[in-house]
Coordinates of C-alpha atoms in Angstrom, one line a residue:
Chain A
Q1 CA -17.3 -2.1 8.9
K2 CA -14.2 -2.1 6.9
E3 CA -14.0 -4.0 3.5
V4 CA -10.9 -5.7 4.7
E5 CA -10.2 -6.8 8.2
Q6 CA -6.8 -7.7 9.5
D7 CA -5.7 -8.4 13.1
P8 CA -3.1 -5.7 13.9
G9 CA -1.1 -7.9 16.3
P10 CA 1.6 -7.5 17.4
L11 CA 2.5 -11.1 16.8
S12 CA 5.7 -12.3 18.5
V13 CA 7.1 -15.7 17.5
P14 CA 10.4 -17.5 18.1
E15 CA 12.9 -18.0 15.2
G16 CA 12.0 -21.0 13.2
A17 CA 8.3 -20.9 13.9
I18 CA 5.5 -21.2 11.3
V19 CA 3.6 -17.9 11.1
S20 CA 0.1 -17.6 10.0
L21 CA -1.3 -14.2 9.0
N22 CA -4.9 -13.7 7.9
C23 CA -7.4 -11.3 6.4
T24 CA -11.1 -11.4 5.9
Y25 CA -13.0 -9.3 3.4
S26 CA -16.6 -8.5 2.6
N27 CA -16.5 -7.5 -1.1
S28 CA -17.2 -10.5 -3.2
A29 CA -15.9 -8.7 -6.3
F30 CA -12.3 -8.9 -5.1
Q31 CA -10.4 -11.3 -7.4
Y32 CA -6.8 -10.3 -7.0
F33 CA -5.1 -10.8 -3.7
M34 CA -1.7 -9.6 -2.5
W35 CA 0.5 -9.5 0.5
Y36 CA 2.9 -6.6 1.0
R37 CA 5.6 -6.4 3.6
Q38 CA 6.5 -3.1 5.2
Y39 CA 9.6 -2.6 7.2
S40 CA 9.8 0.3 9.7
R41 CA 10.2 3.6 8.0
K42 CA 10.0 2.1 4.5
G43 CA 7.3 1.8 1.8
P44 CA 5.4 -1.5 1.3
E45 CA 6.9 -4.1 -1.1
L46 CA 5.0 -6.8 -2.8
L47 CA 5.6 -10.3 -1.3
M48 CA 3.0 -12.5 -2.9
Y49 CA 0.3 -12.1 -5.6
T50 CA -2.6 -14.5 -6.1
Y51 CA -5.5 -14.5 -8.5
S52 CA -8.8 -16.0 -7.4
S53 CA -8.9 -19.0 -5.1
G54 CA -6.0 -21.4 -4.5
N55 CA -2.5 -21.6 -3.1
K56 CA 0.8 -20.1 -4.2
E57 CA 4.2 -20.9 -2.9
D58 CA 7.4 -18.9 -3.1
G59 CA 10.3 -20.2 -1.0
R60 CA 9.3 -20.0 2.6
F61 CA 6.1 -18.1 1.9
T62 CA 2.7 -19.6 1.0
A63 CA -0.4 -17.6 0.1
Q64 CA -3.9 -19.1 0.3
V65 CA -7.1 -17.7 -0.9
D66 CA -10.6 -19.1 -0.1
K67 CA -13.1 -17.0 -1.9
S68 CA -16.0 -19.0 -0.7
S69 CA -15.1 -17.9 2.9
K70 CA -13.7 -14.5 1.9
Y71 CA -10.5 -15.4 3.7
I72 CA -6.9 -15.1 2.7
S73 CA -3.8 -16.3 4.5
L74 CA 0.0 -16.0 4.4
F75 CA 2.1 -18.7 5.9
I76 CA 5.8 -18.1 6.7
R77 CA 7.9 -21.2 7.3
D78 CA 11.1 -21.2 9.3
S79 CA 10.6 -17.6 10.3
Q80 CA 13.7 -15.5 10.6
P81 CA 14.4 -12.2 12.5
S82 CA 14.6 -10.5 9.2
D83 CA 10.9 -11.4 8.6
S84 CA 10.1 -8.9 11.4
A85 CA 7.9 -6.3 9.7
T86 CA 4.3 -5.3 9.2
Y87 CA 2.4 -7.5 6.7
L88 CA -0.4 -5.9 4.7
C89 CA -3.0 -7.8 2.8
A90 CA -4.3 -6.0 -0.3
M91 CA -7.0 -6.8 -2.9
S92 CA -8.7 -5.5 -5.9
D93 CA -11.6 -6.3 -8.2
A94 CA -11.4 -7.1 -11.9
G95 CA -12.0 -3.5 -12.9
G96 CA -10.0 -1.9 -10.1
G97 CA -6.6 -2.1 -11.6
N98 CA -4.1 -1.2 -9.0
K99 CA -6.7 0.7 -6.9
L100 CA -5.9 -1.6 -4.0
T101 CA -7.9 -2.0 -0.8
F102 CA -5.5 -2.7 2.0
G103 CA -5.9 -4.2 5.4
T104 CA -4.5 -2.2 8.3
G105 CA -1.5 -4.6 8.7
T106 CA -0.2 -7.2 11.2
Q107 CA 3.0 -6.4 13.0
L108 CA 5.2 -9.4 13.3
K109 CA 8.3 -9.8 15.4
V110 CA 10.5 -12.9 15.1
E111 CA 12.7 -13.3 18.2
L112 CA 16.0 -15.1 18.5
Chain B
D1 CA 15.4 0.6 -3.3
S2 CA 12.1 0.6 -5.3
G3 CA 13.3 3.3 -7.7
V4 CA 10.4 5.6 -6.6
T5 CA 11.6 8.9 -5.0
Q6 CA 9.6 11.0 -2.7
T7 CA 10.4 14.4 -1.3
P8 CA 10.4 15.7 1.4
K9 CA 10.8 12.8 3.7
H10 CA 9.5 14.7 6.7
L11 CA 7.4 17.9 6.9
I12 CA 6.0 19.8 9.9
T13 CA 3.6 22.5 9.3
A14 CA 0.7 24.3 11.0
T15 CA -3.1 24.1 10.5
G16 CA -4.4 26.1 7.7
Q17 CA -1.2 25.8 5.7
R18 CA -0.6 24.3 2.2
V19 CA 2.1 21.8 1.3
T20 CA 3.3 20.0 -1.8
L21 CA 4.6 16.5 -1.9
R22 CA 6.6 15.4 -4.8
C23 CA 7.1 12.0 -6.4
S24 CA 9.4 10.7 -9.2
P25 CA 8.2 7.3 -10.4
R26 CA 10.5 4.4 -11.5
S27 CA 12.1 5.0 -14.9
G28 CA 9.6 4.0 -17.6
D29 CA 6.5 3.7 -15.3
L30 CA 3.6 5.7 -16.6
S31 CA 1.2 5.2 -13.7
V32 CA 1.5 7.0 -10.4
Y33 CA -0.6 6.4 -7.4
W34 CA -1.0 8.3 -4.1
Y35 CA -1.9 6.6 -0.9
Q36 CA -2.4 7.9 2.6
Q37 CA -1.4 5.8 5.6
S38 CA -2.6 6.6 9.1
L39 CA -2.6 4.5 12.2
D40 CA -6.3 4.0 12.4
Q41 CA -7.2 3.8 8.7
G42 CA -4.2 2.0 7.2
L43 CA -3.3 2.6 3.6
Q44 CA -6.0 4.5 1.7
F45 CA -6.0 5.0 -2.0
L46 CA -6.2 8.7 -3.0
I47 CA -5.7 9.1 -6.7
Q48 CA -4.1 7.6 -9.8
Y49 CA -2.6 9.2 -12.8
Y50 CA -1.5 7.6 -16.0
N51 CA 0.7 9.4 -18.5
G52 CA -0.5 12.8 -17.3
E53 CA -4.2 12.1 -17.0
E54 CA -6.3 11.3 -14.0
R55 CA -7.5 7.7 -14.1
A56 CA -9.0 6.8 -10.8
K57 CA -10.0 8.6 -7.6
G58 CA -10.4 7.3 -4.1
N59 CA -11.5 9.0 -1.0
I60 CA -9.5 12.1 -1.7
L61 CA -10.6 15.2 0.1
E62 CA -11.5 18.3 -2.0
R63 CA -8.7 20.2 -0.2
F64 CA -6.3 17.8 -1.8
S65 CA -5.3 17.8 -5.5
A66 CA -2.7 16.1 -7.6
Q67 CA -1.2 16.3 -11.0
Q68 CA 1.3 14.4 -13.2
F69 CA 3.6 16.4 -15.3
P70 CA 5.0 15.6 -18.9
D71 CA 8.2 14.2 -17.3
L72 CA 5.9 11.8 -15.4
H73 CA 6.7 13.2 -11.9
S74 CA 3.7 13.9 -9.8
E75 CA 2.8 16.3 -7.0
L76 CA 0.2 16.0 -4.3
N77 CA -1.1 19.3 -3.0
L78 CA -2.7 19.5 0.4
S79 CA -4.3 22.7 1.5
S80 CA -6.2 24.2 4.5
L81 CA -4.4 21.5 6.5
E82 CA -6.1 20.1 9.6
L83 CA -4.6 18.0 12.4
G84 CA -6.2 14.9 11.0
D85 CA -4.2 15.2 7.8
S86 CA -1.1 14.2 9.7
A87 CA -0.1 10.9 8.1
L88 CA 2.4 9.1 5.9
Y89 CA 1.8 9.9 2.2
F90 CA 3.1 7.2 -0.2
C91 CA 3.6 7.5 -3.9
A92 CA 3.7 4.3 -5.9
S93 CA 4.2 3.6 -9.6
S94 CA 3.6 0.8 -12.1
P95 CA 4.3 0.5 -15.8
W96 CA 0.7 0.3 -17.0
E97 CA -2.7 1.9 -16.7
R98 CA -4.8 -1.0 -15.6
D99 CA -3.1 -4.0 -14.2
T100 CA -3.5 -6.0 -11.1
G101 CA 0.1 -6.7 -10.4
E102 CA 2.9 -5.0 -8.5
L103 CA 3.0 -1.5 -7.2
F104 CA 6.4 0.0 -6.4
F105 CA 6.2 2.2 -3.4
G106 CA 8.4 5.1 -2.4
E107 CA 9.5 5.5 1.2
G108 CA 6.8 8.1 1.9
S109 CA 6.5 11.6 3.1
R110 CA 5.7 12.0 6.8
L111 CA 3.4 15.0 7.3
T112 CA 2.9 16.4 10.8
V113 CA 0.3 19.1 11.2
L114 CA 0.5 21.1 14.5

């Protein structure tokens, strides 16, 4: 079983929809949680960063972490065609530095 | 543009061969990371260097090796290549040795082993 599980999709939604992306994990030592966005033929870029449990909002994006359930989510409000990409969750433990453990990514397509 | 440069962008080679992938980190970043991305495994951490010294190792095969040079660029050497080594290889950089923040990824080197 992988340390981080992520539904690969693809997920197709109409423009303006609210998108929910999720990851579950098994390693209780993970404390730092990130969401990266990867466009086709590009490298991943950091979208959201969260420490421990709680919510974080940045514009149309909200990241949630529930450590008790070992579950993290990324919500995208008012989704746009430009949000079409693969979304990767990533996490690390306190001693792991930037040795990140990634999910396999969820492919999102936002249609006009 | 993340500021991380990787060459070559594409590489096709045969089994048993050896290749070298090159990475130039963002200006001022001392840490360089190598990740392998395959369809079934996702992004897997291979190795980290900080200011020329190896700092962390992931599931890097013995056939693979890396180094970081005094000018901070890094090279990943892959030898005795097998079909299963076909993947996207990403380099990432960050300013510090141990932080839990942002990694800046290059656009990757796509390796195809025939």
